Tab-separated table of C-alpha atoms in Angstrom:
chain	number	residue	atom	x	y	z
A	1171	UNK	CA	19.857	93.849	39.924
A	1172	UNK	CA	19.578	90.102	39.843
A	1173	UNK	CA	21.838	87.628	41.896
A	1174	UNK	CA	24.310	85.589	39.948
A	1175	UNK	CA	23.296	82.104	39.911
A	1176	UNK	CA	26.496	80.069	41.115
A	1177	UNK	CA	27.932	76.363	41.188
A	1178	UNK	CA	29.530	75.198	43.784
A	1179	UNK	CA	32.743	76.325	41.979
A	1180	UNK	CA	31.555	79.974	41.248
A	1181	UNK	CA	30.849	79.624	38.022
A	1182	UNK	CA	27.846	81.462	36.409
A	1183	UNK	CA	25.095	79.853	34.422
A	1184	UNK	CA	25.095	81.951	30.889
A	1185	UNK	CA	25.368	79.423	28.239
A	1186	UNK	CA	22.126	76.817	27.448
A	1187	UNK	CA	22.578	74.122	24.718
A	1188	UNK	CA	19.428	72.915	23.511
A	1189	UNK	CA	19.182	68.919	21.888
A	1190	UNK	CA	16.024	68.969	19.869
A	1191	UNK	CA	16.539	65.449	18.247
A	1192	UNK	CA	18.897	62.621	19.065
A	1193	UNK	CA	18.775	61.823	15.519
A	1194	UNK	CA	21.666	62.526	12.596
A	1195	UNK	CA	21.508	61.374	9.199
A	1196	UNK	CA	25.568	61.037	9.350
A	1197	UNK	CA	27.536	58.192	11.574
A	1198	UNK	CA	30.464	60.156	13.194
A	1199	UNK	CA	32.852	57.461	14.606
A	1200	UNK	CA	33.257	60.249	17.280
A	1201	UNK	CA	29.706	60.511	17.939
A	1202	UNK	CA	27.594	57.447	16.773
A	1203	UNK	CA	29.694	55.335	15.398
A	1204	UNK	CA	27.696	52.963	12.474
A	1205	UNK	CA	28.480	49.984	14.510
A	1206	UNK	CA	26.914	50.911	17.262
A	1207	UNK	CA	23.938	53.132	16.247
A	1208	UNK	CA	23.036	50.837	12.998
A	1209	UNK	CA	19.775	50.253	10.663
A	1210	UNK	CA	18.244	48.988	13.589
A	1211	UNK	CA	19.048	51.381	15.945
A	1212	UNK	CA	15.904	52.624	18.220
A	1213	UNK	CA	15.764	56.426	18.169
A	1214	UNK	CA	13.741	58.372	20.790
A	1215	UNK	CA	9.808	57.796	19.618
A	1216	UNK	CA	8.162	62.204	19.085
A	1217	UNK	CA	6.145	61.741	21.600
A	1218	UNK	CA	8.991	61.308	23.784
A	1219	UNK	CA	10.980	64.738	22.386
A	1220	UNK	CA	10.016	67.908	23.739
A	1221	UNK	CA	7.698	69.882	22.095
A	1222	UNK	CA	8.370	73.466	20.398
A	1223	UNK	CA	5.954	75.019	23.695
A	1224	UNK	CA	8.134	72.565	26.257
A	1225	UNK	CA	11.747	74.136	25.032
A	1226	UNK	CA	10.313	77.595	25.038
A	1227	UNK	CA	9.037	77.461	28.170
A	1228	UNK	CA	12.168	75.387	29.556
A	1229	UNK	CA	14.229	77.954	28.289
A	1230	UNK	CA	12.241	80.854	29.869
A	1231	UNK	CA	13.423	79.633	32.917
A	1232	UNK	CA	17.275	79.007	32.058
A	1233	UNK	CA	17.063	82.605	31.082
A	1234	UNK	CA	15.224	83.998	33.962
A	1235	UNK	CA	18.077	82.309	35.804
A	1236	UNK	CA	21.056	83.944	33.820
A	1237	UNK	CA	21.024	82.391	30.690
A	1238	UNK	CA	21.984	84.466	27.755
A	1239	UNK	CA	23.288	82.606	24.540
A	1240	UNK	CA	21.523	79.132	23.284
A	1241	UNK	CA	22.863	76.905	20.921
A	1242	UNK	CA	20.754	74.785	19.171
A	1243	UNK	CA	22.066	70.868	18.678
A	1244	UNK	CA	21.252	67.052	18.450
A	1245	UNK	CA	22.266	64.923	16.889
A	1246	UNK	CA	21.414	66.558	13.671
A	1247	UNK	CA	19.063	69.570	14.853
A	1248	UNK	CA	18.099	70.553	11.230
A	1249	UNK	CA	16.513	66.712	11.423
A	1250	UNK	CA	13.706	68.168	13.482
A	1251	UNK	CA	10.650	69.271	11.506
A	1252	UNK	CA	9.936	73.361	11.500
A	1253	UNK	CA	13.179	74.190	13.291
A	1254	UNK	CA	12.713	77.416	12.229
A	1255	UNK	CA	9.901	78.012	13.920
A	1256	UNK	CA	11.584	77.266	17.808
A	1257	UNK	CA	14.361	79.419	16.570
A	1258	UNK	CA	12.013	82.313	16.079
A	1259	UNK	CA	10.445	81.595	19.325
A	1260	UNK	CA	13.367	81.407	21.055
A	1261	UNK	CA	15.224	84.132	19.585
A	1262	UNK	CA	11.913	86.509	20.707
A	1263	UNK	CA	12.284	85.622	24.325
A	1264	UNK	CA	13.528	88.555	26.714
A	1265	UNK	CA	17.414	88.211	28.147
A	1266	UNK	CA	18.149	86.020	24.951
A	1267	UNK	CA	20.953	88.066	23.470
A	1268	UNK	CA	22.285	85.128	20.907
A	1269	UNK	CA	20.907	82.237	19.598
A	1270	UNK	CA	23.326	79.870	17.089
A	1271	UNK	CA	23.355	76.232	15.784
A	1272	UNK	CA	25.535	73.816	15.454
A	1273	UNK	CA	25.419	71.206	12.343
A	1274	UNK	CA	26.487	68.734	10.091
A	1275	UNK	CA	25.795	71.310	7.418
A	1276	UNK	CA	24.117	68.968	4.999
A	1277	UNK	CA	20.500	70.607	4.840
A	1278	UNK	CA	21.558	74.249	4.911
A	1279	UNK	CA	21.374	74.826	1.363
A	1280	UNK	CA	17.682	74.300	2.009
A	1281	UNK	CA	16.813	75.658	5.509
A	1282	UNK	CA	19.979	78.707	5.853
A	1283	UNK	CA	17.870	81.016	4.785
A	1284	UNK	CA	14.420	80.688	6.497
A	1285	UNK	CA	16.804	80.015	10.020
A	1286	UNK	CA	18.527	83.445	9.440
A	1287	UNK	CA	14.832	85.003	8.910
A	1288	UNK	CA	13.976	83.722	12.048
A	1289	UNK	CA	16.426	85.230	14.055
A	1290	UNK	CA	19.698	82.412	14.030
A	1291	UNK	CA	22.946	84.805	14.070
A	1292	UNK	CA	25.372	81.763	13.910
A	1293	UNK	CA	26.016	78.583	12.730
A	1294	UNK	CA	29.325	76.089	13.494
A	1295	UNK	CA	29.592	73.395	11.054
A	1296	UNK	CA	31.571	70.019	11.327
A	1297	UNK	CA	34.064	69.151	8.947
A	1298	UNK	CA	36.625	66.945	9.622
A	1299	UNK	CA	38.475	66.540	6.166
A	1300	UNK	CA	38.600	67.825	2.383
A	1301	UNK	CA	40.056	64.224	1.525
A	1302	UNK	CA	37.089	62.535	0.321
A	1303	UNK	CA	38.224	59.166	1.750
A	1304	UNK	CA	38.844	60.394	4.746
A	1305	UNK	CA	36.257	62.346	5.461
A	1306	UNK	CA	33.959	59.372	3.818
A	1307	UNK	CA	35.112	56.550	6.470
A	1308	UNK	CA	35.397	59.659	9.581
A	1309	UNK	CA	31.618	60.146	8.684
A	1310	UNK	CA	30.604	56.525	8.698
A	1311	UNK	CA	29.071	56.769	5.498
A	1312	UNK	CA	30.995	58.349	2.490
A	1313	UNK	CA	29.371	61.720	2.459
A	1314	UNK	CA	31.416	63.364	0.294
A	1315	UNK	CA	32.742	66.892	2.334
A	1316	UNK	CA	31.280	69.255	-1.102
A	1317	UNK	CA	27.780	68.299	0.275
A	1318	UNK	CA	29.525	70.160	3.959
A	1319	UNK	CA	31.126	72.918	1.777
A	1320	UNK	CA	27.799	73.786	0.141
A	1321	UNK	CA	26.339	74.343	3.486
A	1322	UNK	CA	28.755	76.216	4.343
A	1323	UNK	CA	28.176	78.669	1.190
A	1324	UNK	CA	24.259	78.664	1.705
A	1325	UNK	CA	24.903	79.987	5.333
A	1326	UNK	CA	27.032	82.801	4.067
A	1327	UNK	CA	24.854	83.938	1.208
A	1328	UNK	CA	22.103	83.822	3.767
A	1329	UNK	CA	23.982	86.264	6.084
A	1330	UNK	CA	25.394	83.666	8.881
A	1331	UNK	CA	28.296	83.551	10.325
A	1332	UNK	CA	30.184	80.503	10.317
A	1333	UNK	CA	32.402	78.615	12.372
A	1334	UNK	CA	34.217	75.396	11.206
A	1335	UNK	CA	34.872	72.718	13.678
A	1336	UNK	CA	37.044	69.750	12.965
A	1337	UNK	CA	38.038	66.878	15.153
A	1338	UNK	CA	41.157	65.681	14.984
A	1339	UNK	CA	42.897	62.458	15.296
A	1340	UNK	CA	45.871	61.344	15.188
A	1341	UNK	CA	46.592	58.847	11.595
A	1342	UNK	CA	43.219	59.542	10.656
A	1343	UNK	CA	42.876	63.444	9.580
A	1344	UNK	CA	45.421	65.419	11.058
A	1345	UNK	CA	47.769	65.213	7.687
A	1346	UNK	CA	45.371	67.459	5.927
A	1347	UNK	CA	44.872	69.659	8.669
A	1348	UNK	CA	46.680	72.848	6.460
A	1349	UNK	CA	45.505	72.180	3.183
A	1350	UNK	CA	41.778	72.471	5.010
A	1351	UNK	CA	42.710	75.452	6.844
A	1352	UNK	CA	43.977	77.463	3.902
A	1353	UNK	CA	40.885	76.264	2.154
A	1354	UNK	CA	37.852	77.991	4.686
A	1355	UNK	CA	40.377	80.596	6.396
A	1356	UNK	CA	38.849	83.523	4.419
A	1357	UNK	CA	35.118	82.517	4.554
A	1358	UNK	CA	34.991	81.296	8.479
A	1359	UNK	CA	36.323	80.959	11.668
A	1360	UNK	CA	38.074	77.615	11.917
A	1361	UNK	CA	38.577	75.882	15.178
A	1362	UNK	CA	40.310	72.594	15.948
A	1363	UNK	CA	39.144	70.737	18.784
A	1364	UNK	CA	41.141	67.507	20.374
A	1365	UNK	CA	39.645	64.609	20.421
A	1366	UNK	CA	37.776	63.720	23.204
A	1367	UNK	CA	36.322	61.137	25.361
A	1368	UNK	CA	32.319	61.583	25.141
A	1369	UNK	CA	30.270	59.201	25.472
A	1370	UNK	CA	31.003	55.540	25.517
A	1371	UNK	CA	31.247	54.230	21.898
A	1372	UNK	CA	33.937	56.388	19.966
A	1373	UNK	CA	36.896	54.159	21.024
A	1374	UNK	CA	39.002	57.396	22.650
A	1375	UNK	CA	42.555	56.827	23.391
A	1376	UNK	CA	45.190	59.314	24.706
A	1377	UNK	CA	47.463	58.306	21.625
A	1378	UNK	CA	44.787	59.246	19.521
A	1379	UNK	CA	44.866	63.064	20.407
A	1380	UNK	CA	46.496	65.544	18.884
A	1381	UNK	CA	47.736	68.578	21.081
A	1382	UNK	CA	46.365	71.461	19.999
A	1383	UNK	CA	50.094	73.047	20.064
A	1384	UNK	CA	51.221	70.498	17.749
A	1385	UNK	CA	48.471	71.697	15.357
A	1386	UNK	CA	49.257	75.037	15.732
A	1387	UNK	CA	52.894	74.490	14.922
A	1388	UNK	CA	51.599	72.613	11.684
A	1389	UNK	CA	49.753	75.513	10.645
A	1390	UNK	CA	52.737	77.314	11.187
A	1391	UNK	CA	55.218	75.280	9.224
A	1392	UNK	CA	52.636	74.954	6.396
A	1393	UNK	CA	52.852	78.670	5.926
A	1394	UNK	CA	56.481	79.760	6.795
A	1395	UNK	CA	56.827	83.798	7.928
A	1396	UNK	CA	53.107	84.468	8.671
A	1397	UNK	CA	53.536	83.381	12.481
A	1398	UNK	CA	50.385	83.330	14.775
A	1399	UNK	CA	49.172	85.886	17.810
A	1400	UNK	CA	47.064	85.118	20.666
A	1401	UNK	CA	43.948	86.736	20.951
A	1402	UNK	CA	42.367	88.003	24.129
A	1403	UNK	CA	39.395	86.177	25.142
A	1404	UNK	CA	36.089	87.755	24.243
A	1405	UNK	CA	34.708	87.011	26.871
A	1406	UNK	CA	34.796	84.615	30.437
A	1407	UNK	CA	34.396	80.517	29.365
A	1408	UNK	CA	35.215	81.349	26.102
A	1409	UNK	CA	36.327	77.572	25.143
A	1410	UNK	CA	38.292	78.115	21.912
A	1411	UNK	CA	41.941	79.990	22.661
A	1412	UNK	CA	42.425	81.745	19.383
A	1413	UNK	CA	44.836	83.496	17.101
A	1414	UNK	CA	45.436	85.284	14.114
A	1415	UNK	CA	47.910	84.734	11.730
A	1416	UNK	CA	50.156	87.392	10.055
A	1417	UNK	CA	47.463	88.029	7.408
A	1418	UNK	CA	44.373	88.301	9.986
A	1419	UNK	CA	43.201	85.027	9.852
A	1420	UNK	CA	41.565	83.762	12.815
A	1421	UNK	CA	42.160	79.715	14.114
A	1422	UNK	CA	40.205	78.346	16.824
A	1423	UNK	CA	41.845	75.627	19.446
A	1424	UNK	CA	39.553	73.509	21.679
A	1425	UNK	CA	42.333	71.878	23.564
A	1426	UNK	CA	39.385	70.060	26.426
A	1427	UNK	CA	42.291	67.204	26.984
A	1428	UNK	CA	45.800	69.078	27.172
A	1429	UNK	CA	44.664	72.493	28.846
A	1430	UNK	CA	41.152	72.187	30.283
A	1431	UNK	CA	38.366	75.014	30.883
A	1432	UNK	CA	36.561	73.375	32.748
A	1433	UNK	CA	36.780	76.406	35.744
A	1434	UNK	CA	35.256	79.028	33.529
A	1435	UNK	CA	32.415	76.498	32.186
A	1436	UNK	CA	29.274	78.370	31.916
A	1437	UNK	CA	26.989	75.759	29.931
A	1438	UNK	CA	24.397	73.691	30.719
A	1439	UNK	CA	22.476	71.066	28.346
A	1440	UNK	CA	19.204	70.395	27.784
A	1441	UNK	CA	18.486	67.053	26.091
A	1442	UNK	CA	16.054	66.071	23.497
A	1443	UNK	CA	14.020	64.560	26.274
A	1444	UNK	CA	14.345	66.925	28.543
A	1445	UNK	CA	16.951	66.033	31.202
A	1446	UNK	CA	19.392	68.934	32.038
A	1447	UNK	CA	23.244	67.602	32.362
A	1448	UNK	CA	26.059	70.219	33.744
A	1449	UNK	CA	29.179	68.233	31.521
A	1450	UNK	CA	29.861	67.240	28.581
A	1451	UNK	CA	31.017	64.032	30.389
A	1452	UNK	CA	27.593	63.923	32.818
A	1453	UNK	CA	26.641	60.261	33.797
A	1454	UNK	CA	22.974	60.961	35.153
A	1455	UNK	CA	20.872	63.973	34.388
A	1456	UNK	CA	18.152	65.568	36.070
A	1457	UNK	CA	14.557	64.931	34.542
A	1458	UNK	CA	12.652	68.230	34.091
A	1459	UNK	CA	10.061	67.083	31.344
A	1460	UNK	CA	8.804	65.108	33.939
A	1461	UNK	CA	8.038	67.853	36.312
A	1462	UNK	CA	6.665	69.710	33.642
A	1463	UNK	CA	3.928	67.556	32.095
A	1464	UNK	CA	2.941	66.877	35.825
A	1465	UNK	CA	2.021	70.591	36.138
A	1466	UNK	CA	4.641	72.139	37.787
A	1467	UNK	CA	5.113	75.854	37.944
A	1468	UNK	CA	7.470	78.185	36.556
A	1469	UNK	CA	8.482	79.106	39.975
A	1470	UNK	CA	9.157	75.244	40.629
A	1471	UNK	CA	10.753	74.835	37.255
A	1472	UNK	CA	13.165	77.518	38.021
A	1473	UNK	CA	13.254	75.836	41.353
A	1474	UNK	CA	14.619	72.567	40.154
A	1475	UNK	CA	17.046	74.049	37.764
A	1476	UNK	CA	18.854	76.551	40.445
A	1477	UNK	CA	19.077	73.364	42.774
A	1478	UNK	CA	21.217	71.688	40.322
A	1479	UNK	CA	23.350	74.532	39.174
A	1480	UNK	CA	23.954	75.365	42.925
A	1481	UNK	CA	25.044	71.589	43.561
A	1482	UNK	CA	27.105	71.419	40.723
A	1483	UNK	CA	31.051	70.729	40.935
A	1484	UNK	CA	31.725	69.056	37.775
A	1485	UNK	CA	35.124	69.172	35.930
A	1486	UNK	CA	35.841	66.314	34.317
A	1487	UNK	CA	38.550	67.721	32.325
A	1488	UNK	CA	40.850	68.715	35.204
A	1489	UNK	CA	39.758	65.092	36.290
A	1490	UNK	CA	40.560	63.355	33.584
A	1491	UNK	CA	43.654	61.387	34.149
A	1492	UNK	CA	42.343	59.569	37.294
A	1493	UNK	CA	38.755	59.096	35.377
A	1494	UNK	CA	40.111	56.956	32.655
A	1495	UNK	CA	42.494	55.046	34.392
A	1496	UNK	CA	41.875	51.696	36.161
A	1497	UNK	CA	37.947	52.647	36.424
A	1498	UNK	CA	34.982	52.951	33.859
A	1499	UNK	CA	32.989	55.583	33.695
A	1500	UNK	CA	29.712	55.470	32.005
A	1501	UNK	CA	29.167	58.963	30.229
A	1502	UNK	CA	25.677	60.449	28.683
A	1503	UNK	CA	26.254	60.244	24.557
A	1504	UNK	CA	26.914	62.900	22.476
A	1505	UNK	CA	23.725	62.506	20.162
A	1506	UNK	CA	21.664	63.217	23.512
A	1507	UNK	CA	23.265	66.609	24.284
A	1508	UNK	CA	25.212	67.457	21.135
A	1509	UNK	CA	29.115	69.207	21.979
């Protein structure tokens, strides 16, 4: 039996998120806010992106190391030309027991079904609002959310299962947090996450967040005698607590600010360039597509990669409250690494 690979805080490497474009045809104000990433914005050149072969291989060694579930992400990873294609390679690769996507939802109705063929099991999409002006100014540029919901109906036709994730802020969506609840509760998992400080441009505040207790306690008043459970986690790092309500539906919490995970964290991320971060919250990375196109092994490939996961100690989370106060800290960007 293979050794467990383990950080410097025990904790196993089994999760690998894969950014295969920093590109997203939406403008998030949690993510890349219009102001910042405009018109004019310079995006990462193809040449620059790993190539299908690159993440394959890349991934080969994550996996020979422990890895066991990949998640696909950007930016917008449907962006990226033939993304079925990687999946299928991906999804044939030994040790790979589950390989899912996250997305906007926007080009499912086209690409659901050829992704399923090629061996995608899941899919979590964002949606942040059913209020058309809400969900028009959170997504920088008044998409209405039926484009989101008809994703979310191609992926289900096409045999996915689906996940909902919506961010939530405090004044901005969190009114509407029932009515969109009620609305996907028998068609998908739903999971509200707390806002969170990623990156450097979303303007994050601690008045901003909404505990994820307080949103439970909404859902509860919004439907009076159903009552929620806990649910056992599935498995170690599971990030979402869950529970069921009285009827069997299932709500997700991602509560990264007010009751952190960060000591079961099994993920790593692999950005559209190449450079493997261990946090969310990572400042610097560690260039492997350099290493690679220079003709190094797999043995020194897998090399490289144990070496960080070994060294690593991150947990921002726990760290929070002394990170953002009377310091800045300069954070990789969601579009590079996805959530």
């Amino acid at each position: 039996m293979r050794a467990v690979l383990l950080d410097r805080l025990n904790r196993p490497l089994r999760d690998l998120r894969v950014s295969v474009t920093d590109r997203c045809n939406l403008r998030c104000t949690y993510c890349m806010p219009a102001d910042v990433f405009g018109p004019d914005y310079a995006f990462l050149p193809r040449e620059d992106l790993l190539s299908f072969e690159e993440i394959e291989r890349l991934t080969r060694a994550f996996v020979a190391l422990g890895v066991r579930k990949l998640r696909l992400t950007g930016g917008e990873p449907l962006l990226r030309r033939d993304l079925p294609e990687l999946v299928g390679r991906l999804a044939a690769l030994e040790g790979v027991e589950d390989v899912a996507l996250t997305t906007n939802g926007l080009l499912l109705p086209r690409l659901a079904a050829d992704l399923k063929a090629a061996g995608l099991r899941r899919v979590t999409v964002s949606l942040d609002s059913l209020d058309p002006e809400v969900f028009g100014r959170m997504n920088g540029l008044n998409v209405a959310p039926e484009r989101v919901l008809d994703g979310i109906e191609a992926a289900l036709r096409a045999g996915l299962r689906v996940k909902v994730n919506t961010v939530v802020q405090r004044g901005v969506n969190d009114a509407g947090l029932p009515e969109l609840w009620r609305a996907l509760r028998d068609r998908a998992t739903v999971r509200f996450i707390e806002f969170m400080d990623v990156g450097n441009h979303n303007g994050w505040n601690l008045d901003s967040v909404v505990p994820s207790r307080e949103v439970l306690a909404r859902l509860a008043d919004a439907e009076p005698g159903l009552g929620f459970s806990p649910v056992n986690p599935a498995y170690r790092g599971e990030v979402a607590a869950r529970y069921h309500d009285g009827e069997g539906h299932e709500v997700g919490l991602i509560s990264s600010v007010t009751a952190p995970f960060c000591g079961d964290c099994s993920r790593a991320r692999l950005s559209a360039v190449g450079v493997l971060y261990t946090c969310l919250f990572a400042g610097p990375g560690t260039d492997l597509r350099a290493p690679l196109r220079a003709g190094a092994s797999d043995d020194e490939v897998r090399g490289r990669i144990a070496a960080v996961w070994q060294a690593r100690q991150d947990r921002y989370s726990e760290e929070r409250g002394e990170a953002t106060s009377g310091r800045a800290v300069s954070k990789v960007e969601m579009s590079h690494i996805g959530g």
